[in-house]
Coordinates of C-alpha atoms in Angstrom, one line a residue:
M11 CA 112.5 116.6 83.0
K12 CA 111.1 119.7 84.7
R13 CA 110.0 119.5 88.5
E14 CA 107.0 121.7 89.3
R15 CA 104.8 122.3 92.3
C16 CA 101.4 120.7 91.9
W17 CA 98.3 119.6 93.5
V18 CA 97.0 116.0 93.6
W19 CA 93.5 114.5 93.7
F20 CA 92.9 112.1 96.5
R21 CA 89.7 109.9 96.7
G22 CA 88.0 110.3 100.1
G23 CA 87.8 107.5 102.6
L24 CA 85.7 107.0 105.6
N25 CA 84.8 110.3 107.3
Q26 CA 87.0 112.1 104.6
K27 CA 85.8 114.0 101.5
S28 CA 87.8 113.6 98.1
R29 CA 90.1 116.7 97.7
W30 CA 92.9 118.2 96.1
E31 CA 96.1 118.4 98.1
G32 CA 99.0 120.8 97.6
G33 CA 102.7 120.6 98.5
F34 CA 103.6 118.1 95.9
Y35 CA 106.2 118.3 93.1
A36 CA 105.5 116.8 89.8
T37 CA 108.0 115.4 87.3
K38 CA 107.0 114.3 83.8
D39 CA 109.4 112.1 81.8
D40 CA 109.3 109.5 79.2
Q41 CA 107.3 106.9 81.4
D42 CA 103.8 106.8 81.7
G43 CA 102.0 109.1 84.0
I44 CA 103.5 111.8 86.5
L45 CA 105.9 111.1 89.3
I46 CA 104.8 112.8 92.4
Q47 CA 107.0 113.6 95.4
H48 CA 106.1 114.9 99.0
G49 CA 108.0 114.9 102.0
N50 CA 105.3 113.1 103.9
Y51 CA 104.5 110.6 101.3
R52 CA 106.3 107.8 99.2
D53 CA 107.2 108.9 95.7
T54 CA 104.8 107.5 93.3
R55 CA 103.5 107.6 89.7
V56 CA 100.0 108.6 89.0
P57 CA 97.9 109.2 85.8
S58 CA 98.0 112.8 84.5
W59 CA 94.3 113.4 85.3
R60 CA 95.0 113.3 89.1
V61 CA 97.5 116.4 88.9
T62 CA 97.3 120.0 88.2
Q63 CA 99.7 122.8 88.5
Q64 CA 97.1 125.5 89.0
E65 CA 95.7 125.7 92.6
P66 CA 92.0 124.5 92.4
S67 CA 89.4 127.2 93.3
D68 CA 87.3 124.5 95.1
P69 CA 89.5 121.8 96.9
H70 CA 86.6 119.4 96.7
A71 CA 85.7 119.9 93.0
A72 CA 86.5 116.6 91.2
P73 CA 88.7 116.6 88.0
D74 CA 87.3 114.8 84.8
I75 CA 87.8 111.2 85.9
P76 CA 87.8 108.7 83.1
E77 CA 85.4 106.0 83.1
D78 CA 88.2 103.3 83.3
A79 CA 90.3 105.4 85.6
V80 CA 93.6 104.1 86.9
W81 CA 94.7 105.7 90.3
K82 CA 98.1 104.5 90.6
I83 CA 100.7 103.4 87.9
T84 CA 102.9 100.6 89.1

């Protein structure tokens, strides 16, 4: 398992735009999705389309979101 810095895509809410947020660490293992960790959030597993290791040039540019997108893997 390799732990790398990453950015995670968050869907906007009331009075918030959708955005990429940095400061996370991503770990890929044999389970589905990617485990993301951040000191201000609970560790969680998300689908790989929500994570990038390269800093986005536009923090509000959406990734390719699948039609049947799952936002969190339980």
